[in-house]
PDB file of C-alpha atoms in Angstrom:
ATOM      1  CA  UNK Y 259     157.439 115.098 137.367  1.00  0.00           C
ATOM      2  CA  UNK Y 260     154.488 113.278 135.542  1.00  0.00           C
ATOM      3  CA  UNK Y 261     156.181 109.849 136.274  1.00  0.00           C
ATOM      4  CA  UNK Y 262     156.169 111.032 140.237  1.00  0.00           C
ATOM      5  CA  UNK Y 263     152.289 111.555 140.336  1.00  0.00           C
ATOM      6  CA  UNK Y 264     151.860 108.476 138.555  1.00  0.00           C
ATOM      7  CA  UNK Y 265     153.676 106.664 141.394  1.00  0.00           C
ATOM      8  CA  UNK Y 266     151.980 108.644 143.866  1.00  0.00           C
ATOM      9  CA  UNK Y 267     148.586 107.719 142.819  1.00  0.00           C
ATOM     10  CA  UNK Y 268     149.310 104.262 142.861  1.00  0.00           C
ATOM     11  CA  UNK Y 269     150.427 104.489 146.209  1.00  0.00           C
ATOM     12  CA  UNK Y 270     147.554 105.955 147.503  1.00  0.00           C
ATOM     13  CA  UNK Y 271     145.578 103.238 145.490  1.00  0.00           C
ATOM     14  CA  UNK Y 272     147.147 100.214 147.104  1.00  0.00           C
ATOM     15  CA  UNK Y 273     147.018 102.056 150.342  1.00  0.00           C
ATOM     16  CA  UNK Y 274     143.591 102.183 150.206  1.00  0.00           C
ATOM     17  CA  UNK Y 275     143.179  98.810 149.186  1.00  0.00           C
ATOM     18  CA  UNK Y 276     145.677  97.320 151.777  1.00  0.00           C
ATOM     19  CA  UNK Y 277     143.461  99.273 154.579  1.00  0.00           C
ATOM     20  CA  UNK Y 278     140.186  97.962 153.143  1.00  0.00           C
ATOM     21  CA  UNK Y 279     141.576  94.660 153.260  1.00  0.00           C
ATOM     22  CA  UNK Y 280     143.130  94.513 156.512  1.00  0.00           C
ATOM     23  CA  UNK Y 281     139.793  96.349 157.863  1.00  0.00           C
ATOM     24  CA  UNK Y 282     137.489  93.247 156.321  1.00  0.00           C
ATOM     25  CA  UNK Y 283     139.804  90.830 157.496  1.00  0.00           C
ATOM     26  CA  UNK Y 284     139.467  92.657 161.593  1.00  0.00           C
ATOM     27  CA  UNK Y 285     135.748  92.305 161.031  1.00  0.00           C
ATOM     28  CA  UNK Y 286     135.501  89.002 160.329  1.00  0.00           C
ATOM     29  CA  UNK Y 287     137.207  87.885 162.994  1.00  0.00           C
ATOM     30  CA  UNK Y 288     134.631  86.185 165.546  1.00  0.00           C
ATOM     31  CA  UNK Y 289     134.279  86.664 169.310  1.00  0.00           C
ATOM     32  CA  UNK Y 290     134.690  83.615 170.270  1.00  0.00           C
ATOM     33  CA  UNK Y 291     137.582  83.160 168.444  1.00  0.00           C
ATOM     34  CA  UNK Y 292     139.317  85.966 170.486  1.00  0.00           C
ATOM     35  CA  UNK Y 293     139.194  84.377 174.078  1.00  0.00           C
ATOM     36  CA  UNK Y 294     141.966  85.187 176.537  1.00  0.00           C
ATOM     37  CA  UNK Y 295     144.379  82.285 178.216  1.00  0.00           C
ATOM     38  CA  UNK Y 296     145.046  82.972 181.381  1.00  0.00           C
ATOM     39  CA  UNK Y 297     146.505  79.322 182.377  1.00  0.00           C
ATOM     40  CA  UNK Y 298     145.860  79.097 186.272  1.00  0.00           C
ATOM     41  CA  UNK Y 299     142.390  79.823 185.889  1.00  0.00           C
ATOM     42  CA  UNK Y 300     141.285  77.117 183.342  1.00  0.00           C
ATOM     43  CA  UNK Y 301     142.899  74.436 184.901  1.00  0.00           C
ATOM     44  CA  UNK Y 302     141.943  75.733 188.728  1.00  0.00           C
ATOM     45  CA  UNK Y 303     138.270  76.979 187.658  1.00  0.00           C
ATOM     46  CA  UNK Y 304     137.190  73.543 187.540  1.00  0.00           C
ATOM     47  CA  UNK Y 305     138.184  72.591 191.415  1.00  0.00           C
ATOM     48  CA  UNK Y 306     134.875  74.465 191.989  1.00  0.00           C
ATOM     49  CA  UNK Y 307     136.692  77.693 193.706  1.00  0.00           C
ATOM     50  CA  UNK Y 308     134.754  80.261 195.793  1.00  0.00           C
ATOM     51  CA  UNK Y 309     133.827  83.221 193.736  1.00  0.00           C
ATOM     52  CA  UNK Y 310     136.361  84.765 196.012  1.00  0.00           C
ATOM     53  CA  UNK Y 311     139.127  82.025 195.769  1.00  0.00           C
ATOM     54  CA  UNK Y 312     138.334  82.399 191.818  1.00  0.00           C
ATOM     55  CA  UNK Y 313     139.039  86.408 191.968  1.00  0.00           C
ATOM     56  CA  UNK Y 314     142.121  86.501 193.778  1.00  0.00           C
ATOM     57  CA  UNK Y 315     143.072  83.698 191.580  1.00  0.00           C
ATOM     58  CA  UNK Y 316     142.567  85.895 188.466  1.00  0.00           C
ATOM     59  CA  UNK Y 317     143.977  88.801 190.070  1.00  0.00           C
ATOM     60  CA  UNK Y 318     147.515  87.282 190.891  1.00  0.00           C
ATOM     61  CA  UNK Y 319     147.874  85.445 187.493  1.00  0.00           C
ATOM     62  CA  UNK Y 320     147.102  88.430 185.249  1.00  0.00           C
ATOM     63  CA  UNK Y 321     148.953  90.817 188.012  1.00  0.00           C
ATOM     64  CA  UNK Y 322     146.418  93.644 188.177  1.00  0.00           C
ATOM     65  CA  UNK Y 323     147.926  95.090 191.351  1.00  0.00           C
ATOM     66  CA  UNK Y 324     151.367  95.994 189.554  1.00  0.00           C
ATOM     67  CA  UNK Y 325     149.078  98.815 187.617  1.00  0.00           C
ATOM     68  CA  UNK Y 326     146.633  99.079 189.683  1.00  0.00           C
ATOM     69  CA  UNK Y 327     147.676  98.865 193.596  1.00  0.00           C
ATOM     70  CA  UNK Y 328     146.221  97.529 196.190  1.00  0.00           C
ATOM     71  CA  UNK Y 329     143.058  97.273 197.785  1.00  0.00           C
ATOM     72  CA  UNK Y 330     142.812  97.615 201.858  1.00  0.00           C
ATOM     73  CA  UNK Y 331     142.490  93.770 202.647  1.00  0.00           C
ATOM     74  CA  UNK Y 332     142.505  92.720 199.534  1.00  0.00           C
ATOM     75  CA  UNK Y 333     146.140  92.448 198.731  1.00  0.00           C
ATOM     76  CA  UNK Y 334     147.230  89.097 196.710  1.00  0.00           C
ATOM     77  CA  UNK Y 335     150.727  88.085 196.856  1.00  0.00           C
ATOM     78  CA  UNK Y 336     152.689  88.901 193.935  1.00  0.00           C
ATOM     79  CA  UNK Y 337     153.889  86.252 191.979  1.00  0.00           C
ATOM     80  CA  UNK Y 338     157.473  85.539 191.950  1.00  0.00           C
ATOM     81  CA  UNK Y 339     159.804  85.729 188.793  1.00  0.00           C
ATOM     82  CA  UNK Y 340     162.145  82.631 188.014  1.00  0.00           C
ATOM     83  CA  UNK Y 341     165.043  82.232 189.813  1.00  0.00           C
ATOM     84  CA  UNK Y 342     167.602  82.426 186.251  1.00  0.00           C
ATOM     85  CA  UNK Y 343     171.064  82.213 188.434  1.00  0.00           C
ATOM     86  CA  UNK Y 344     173.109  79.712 186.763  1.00  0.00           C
ATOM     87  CA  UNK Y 345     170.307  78.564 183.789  1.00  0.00           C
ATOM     88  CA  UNK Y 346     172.515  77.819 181.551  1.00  0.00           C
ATOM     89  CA  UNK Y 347     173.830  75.087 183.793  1.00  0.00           C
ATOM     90  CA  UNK Y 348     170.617  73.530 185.078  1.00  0.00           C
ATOM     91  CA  UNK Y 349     168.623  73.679 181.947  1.00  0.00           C
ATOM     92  CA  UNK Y 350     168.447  71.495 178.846  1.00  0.00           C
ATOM     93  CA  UNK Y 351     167.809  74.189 175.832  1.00  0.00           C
ATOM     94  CA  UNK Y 352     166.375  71.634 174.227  1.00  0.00           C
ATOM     95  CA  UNK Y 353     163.908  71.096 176.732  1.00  0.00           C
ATOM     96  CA  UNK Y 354     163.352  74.950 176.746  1.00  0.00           C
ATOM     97  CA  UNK Y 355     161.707  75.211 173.394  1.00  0.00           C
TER      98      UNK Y 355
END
């Protein structure tokens, strides 16, 4: 019974430890290091879009109308999933990775 609150203790011990750690480690982490890819946009932003051009742009890459429907006259076509029928014979799985 002894040997149980022994363990016990030192459970809670490296518990607290491991969340101190990991809790340090969160606030160190910069803002800038934390910046969001969203492909389309980088390599379109610098075409000079509209601000509108730029917005539906955003909005069809990162899909916001799948959660969050549609606007009147603002609708953005969705994008298209990969057309997968018969992969395995057109694609090189070495080229894949």
């Amino acid at each position: 019974m002894e040997r149980l609150k022994t363990l016990s203790r030192a459970g809670v011990l490296w518990l607290v430890a491991g969340s101190a750690l990991l809790t340090v480690q969160c606030l160190s982490v910069k803002a800038e290091e934390a910046v969001s890819v969203v492909p389309a946009w980088q390599r379109f932003r610098a075409a000079h879009l509209t601000s509108e051009q730029a917005g539906r742009l955003l909005i069809s890459e990162l899909n916001c109308q799948s959660c969050h429907g549609s606007y009147a006259g603002l609708t953005v076509q969705p994008r298209q999933a990969p057309i997968l029928t018969a992969a395995a014979q057109r694609l090189n799985p070495a080229h894949v990775r």
